mmCIF file of C-alpha atoms in Angstrom:
data_model
loop_
_atom_site.group_PDB
_atom_site.id
_atom_site.type_symbol
_atom_site.label_atom_id
_atom_site.label_comp_id
_atom_site.label_asym_id
_atom_site.label_seq_id
_atom_site.Cartn_x
_atom_site.Cartn_y
_atom_site.Cartn_z
ATOM 1 C CA MET A 1 105.820 -50.899 -38.727
ATOM 2 C CA GLU A 2 108.675 -53.360 -38.434
ATOM 3 C CA TYR A 3 111.381 -53.173 -35.774
ATOM 4 C CA LEU A 4 114.278 -55.458 -34.989
ATOM 5 C CA ALA A 5 115.798 -56.001 -31.556
ATOM 6 C CA THR A 6 119.200 -57.692 -31.559
ATOM 7 C CA SER A 7 121.389 -58.735 -28.670
ATOM 8 C CA GLU A 8 125.076 -58.461 -28.126
ATOM 9 C CA LYS A 9 126.503 -60.776 -25.466
ATOM 10 C CA PHE A 10 122.976 -61.440 -24.061
ATOM 11 C CA THR A 11 123.222 -58.341 -21.852
ATOM 12 C CA SER A 12 122.673 -55.607 -24.402
ATOM 13 C CA PHE A 13 119.828 -55.217 -26.899
ATOM 14 C CA LYS A 14 119.503 -52.583 -29.607
ATOM 15 C CA LEU A 15 116.105 -51.721 -31.015
ATOM 16 C CA ALA A 16 116.124 -50.438 -34.589
ATOM 17 C CA LYS A 17 113.686 -49.462 -37.303
ATOM 18 C CA GLY A 18 115.616 -50.045 -40.507
ATOM 19 C CA ASP A 19 119.058 -48.511 -39.990
ATOM 20 C CA LYS A 20 117.889 -46.113 -37.270
ATOM 21 C CA VAL A 21 118.548 -47.168 -33.654
ATOM 22 C CA ILE A 22 115.534 -46.245 -31.500
ATOM 23 C CA GLY A 23 117.008 -47.237 -28.147
ATOM 24 C CA GLU A 24 118.904 -49.774 -26.082
ATOM 25 C CA LEU A 25 118.154 -52.128 -23.218
ATOM 26 C CA ASN A 26 121.243 -52.949 -21.162
ATOM 27 C CA TYR A 27 121.261 -55.472 -18.344
ATOM 28 C CA LYS A 28 123.755 -55.044 -15.535
ATOM 29 C CA ASN A 29 123.917 -58.828 -15.111
ATOM 30 C CA TRP A 30 122.216 -61.604 -17.112
ATOM 31 C CA PHE A 31 120.854 -63.302 -13.987
ATOM 32 C CA LYS A 32 119.222 -60.174 -12.597
ATOM 33 C CA PHE A 33 116.460 -58.064 -14.060
ATOM 34 C CA ASN A 34 118.057 -54.714 -13.238
ATOM 35 C CA ALA A 35 118.568 -52.844 -16.483
ATOM 36 C CA GLU A 36 118.874 -49.459 -18.072
ATOM 37 C CA ILE A 37 116.828 -48.264 -21.024
ATOM 38 C CA ASP A 38 118.392 -45.571 -23.195
ATOM 39 C CA ILE A 39 116.096 -43.714 -25.635
ATOM 40 C CA LEU A 40 117.396 -40.647 -27.450
ATOM 41 C CA ASN A 41 119.815 -39.786 -24.632
ATOM 42 C CA SER A 42 117.179 -40.277 -21.908
ATOM 43 C CA LYS A 43 118.000 -43.021 -19.421
ATOM 44 C CA TYR A 44 115.465 -45.032 -17.419
ATOM 45 C CA GLN A 45 116.225 -47.486 -14.617
ATOM 46 C CA VAL A 46 114.484 -50.885 -14.535
ATOM 47 C CA GLU A 47 114.397 -52.332 -11.001
ATOM 48 C CA PRO A 48 112.704 -55.463 -9.605
ATOM 49 C CA LYS A 49 110.856 -54.909 -6.331
ATOM 50 C CA GLY A 50 109.809 -57.259 -3.542
ATOM 51 C CA PHE A 51 111.260 -60.506 -2.279
ATOM 52 C CA TRP A 52 110.557 -62.539 -5.428
ATOM 53 C CA GLY A 53 111.079 -59.636 -7.832
ATOM 54 C CA THR A 54 107.718 -60.239 -9.494
ATOM 55 C CA THR A 55 107.011 -56.506 -9.715
ATOM 56 C CA VAL A 56 109.365 -54.438 -11.840
ATOM 57 C CA GLU A 57 109.450 -50.634 -11.809
ATOM 58 C CA VAL A 58 110.771 -48.305 -14.503
ATOM 59 C CA LYS A 59 111.989 -44.966 -13.192
ATOM 60 C CA ASP A 60 112.987 -41.675 -14.722
ATOM 61 C CA GLY A 61 115.278 -40.479 -11.954
ATOM 62 C CA LYS A 62 113.201 -41.006 -8.801
ATOM 63 C CA LYS A 63 109.826 -40.820 -10.583
ATOM 64 C CA MET A 64 108.170 -44.162 -11.412
ATOM 65 C CA ILE A 65 106.838 -43.979 -14.978
ATOM 66 C CA LEU A 66 105.859 -47.622 -15.483
ATOM 67 C CA LYS A 67 105.563 -50.868 -13.569
ATOM 68 C CA PHE A 68 104.712 -54.415 -14.466
ATOM 69 C CA THR A 69 103.787 -57.576 -12.607
ATOM 70 C CA MET A 70 103.566 -61.166 -13.767
ATOM 71 C CA ASN A 71 100.041 -62.389 -13.125
ATOM 72 C CA TRP A 72 99.085 -65.895 -11.958
ATOM 73 C CA ASP A 73 97.985 -66.787 -15.524
ATOM 74 C CA GLY A 74 101.412 -65.983 -16.996
ATOM 75 C CA ASN A 75 100.370 -62.631 -18.455
ATOM 76 C CA ILE A 76 102.345 -59.542 -17.544
ATOM 77 C CA LEU A 77 100.245 -56.554 -16.500
ATOM 78 C CA LEU A 78 101.789 -53.160 -17.349
ATOM 79 C CA GLN A 79 100.752 -49.842 -15.862
ATOM 80 C CA THR A 80 102.137 -46.551 -17.208
ATOM 81 C CA TYR A 81 102.223 -43.319 -15.201
ATOM 82 C CA LEU A 82 103.287 -40.843 -17.866
ATOM 83 C CA ASP A 83 100.897 -38.045 -18.886
ATOM 84 C CA HIS A 84 97.995 -40.175 -17.697
ATOM 85 C CA GLU A 85 97.647 -43.697 -16.360
ATOM 86 C CA LYS A 86 97.227 -46.500 -18.919
ATOM 87 C CA SER A 87 97.112 -50.284 -18.634
ATOM 88 C CA TYR A 88 98.402 -52.940 -21.015
ATOM 89 C CA THR A 89 98.745 -56.727 -21.041
ATOM 90 C CA PHE A 90 101.817 -58.520 -22.355
ATOM 91 C CA LYS A 91 101.210 -62.182 -23.068
ATOM 92 C CA HIS A 92 102.825 -65.241 -24.550
ATOM 93 C CA ALA A 93 101.125 -66.759 -27.592
ATOM 94 C CA GLY A 94 101.672 -69.999 -29.419
ATOM 95 C CA PHE A 95 103.803 -72.968 -28.565
ATOM 96 C CA PHE A 96 105.605 -74.023 -31.728
ATOM 97 C CA LYS A 97 105.455 -70.587 -33.334
ATOM 98 C CA GLU A 98 106.289 -68.660 -30.213
ATOM 99 C CA SER A 99 105.436 -64.973 -30.013
ATOM 100 C CA PHE A 100 104.476 -62.263 -27.537
ATOM 101 C CA ILE A 101 101.625 -59.786 -27.847
ATOM 102 C CA LEU A 102 100.997 -56.408 -26.194
ATOM 103 C CA THR A 103 97.314 -55.457 -25.936
ATOM 104 C CA ASP A 104 95.305 -52.564 -24.555
ATOM 105 C CA PRO A 105 92.426 -53.099 -22.052
ATOM 106 C CA LYS A 106 89.979 -53.709 -24.939
ATOM 107 C CA GLY A 107 92.170 -56.553 -26.246
ATOM 108 C CA THR A 108 93.413 -54.602 -29.274
ATOM 109 C CA GLU A 109 96.820 -55.927 -30.380
ATOM 110 C CA LEU A 110 99.411 -53.155 -30.278
ATOM 111 C CA LEU A 111 102.488 -55.198 -31.119
ATOM 112 C CA ILE A 112 103.602 -58.739 -31.863
ATOM 113 C CA MET A 113 107.140 -59.918 -31.035
ATOM 114 C CA LYS A 114 108.663 -63.041 -32.539
ATOM 115 C CA PRO A 115 111.881 -64.296 -30.935
ATOM 116 C CA ASN A 116 114.709 -65.694 -33.033
ATOM 117 C CA PHE A 117 118.007 -67.257 -32.060
ATOM 118 C CA LYS A 118 120.960 -67.470 -34.404
ATOM 119 C CA TRP A 119 123.074 -70.437 -33.364
ATOM 120 C CA ASN A 120 125.973 -69.512 -35.634
ATOM 121 C CA SER A 121 126.504 -66.159 -33.911
ATOM 122 C CA LEU A 122 124.805 -66.926 -30.565
ATOM 123 C CA ASN A 123 122.796 -63.750 -31.057
ATOM 124 C CA TYR A 124 119.275 -63.523 -29.757
ATOM 125 C CA GLY A 125 116.708 -61.097 -31.018
ATOM 126 C CA TYR A 126 113.113 -60.277 -31.779
ATOM 127 C CA GLN A 127 111.200 -59.190 -34.847
ATOM 128 C CA ILE A 128 108.564 -56.685 -33.719
ATOM 129 C CA THR A 129 105.524 -55.633 -35.720
ATOM 130 C CA THR A 130 103.519 -52.700 -34.374
ATOM 131 C CA SER A 131 99.964 -51.619 -35.131
ATOM 132 C CA GLU A 132 99.051 -48.240 -36.599
ATOM 133 C CA ILE A 133 97.504 -47.410 -33.207
ATOM 134 C CA LEU A 134 100.766 -47.941 -31.289
ATOM 135 C CA GLU A 135 102.643 -45.816 -33.809
ATOM 136 C CA THR A 136 100.532 -42.808 -32.693
ATOM 137 C CA PHE A 137 101.402 -43.193 -28.972
ATOM 138 C CA ASP A 138 103.796 -40.673 -27.406
ATOM 139 C CA GLU A 139 105.089 -43.487 -25.174
ATOM 140 C CA LYS A 140 105.667 -45.861 -28.129
ATOM 141 C CA ASN A 141 109.460 -46.120 -27.696
ATOM 142 C CA ILE A 142 109.353 -46.878 -23.966
ATOM 143 C CA LEU A 143 106.599 -49.465 -24.603
ATOM 144 C CA LEU A 144 108.711 -51.126 -27.309
ATOM 145 C CA LEU A 145 111.752 -51.377 -25.041
ATOM 146 C CA ILE A 146 109.841 -52.462 -21.945
ATOM 147 C CA SER A 147 108.081 -55.103 -24.073
ATOM 148 C CA LEU A 148 111.533 -56.361 -25.007
ATOM 149 C CA HIS A 149 112.382 -56.538 -21.304
ATOM 150 C CA CYS A 150 109.064 -58.318 -20.593
ATOM 151 C CA ALA A 151 109.818 -60.953 -23.262
ATOM 152 C CA ASN A 152 113.260 -61.592 -21.733
ATOM 153 C CA TYR A 153 111.708 -61.642 -18.252
ATOM 154 C CA TYR A 154 109.026 -64.106 -19.353
ATOM 155 C CA MET A 155 111.488 -66.419 -21.085
ATOM 156 C CA SER A 156 113.886 -66.477 -18.126
ATOM 157 C CA MET A 157 110.998 -67.147 -15.713
ATOM 158 C CA MET A 158 109.857 -70.070 -17.862
ATOM 159 C CA MET A 159 113.421 -71.447 -17.899
ATOM 160 C CA GLY A 160 113.549 -71.169 -14.096
ATOM 161 C CA MET A 161 116.375 -68.650 -13.868
#
């Protein structure tokens, strides 16, 4: 399936499949990683933890449902705590044709994200292609939006923000 994430003012991203908005990722401040994810009227808080903020937690109220940490090799390790615990890896791929990939523990690609920047409108976004496997996941929408956050997190870390 094809999804498109587009930004408005660099602090707000909308994720859509065709004309249908799936959810939003809204940053409180561009220089911080605190954000709110809104999916079908459910709101989740995204909060960095620790001195360096290298671990980020996603909470539904007070309950942590997901966390991710940037590993020493540049990959981001995701752990979900929804119905049952699952692990994923979010990694950067390519240099000239930059993209990001979300995989399961077996290395199966679940989604590929390709960033694009439109200089004329100063809009930033991502084209996201998901696998048939990811489309069957109950947690698909939260994984799509947290992958969007991971891509922004990765890019800002690489730019030294």
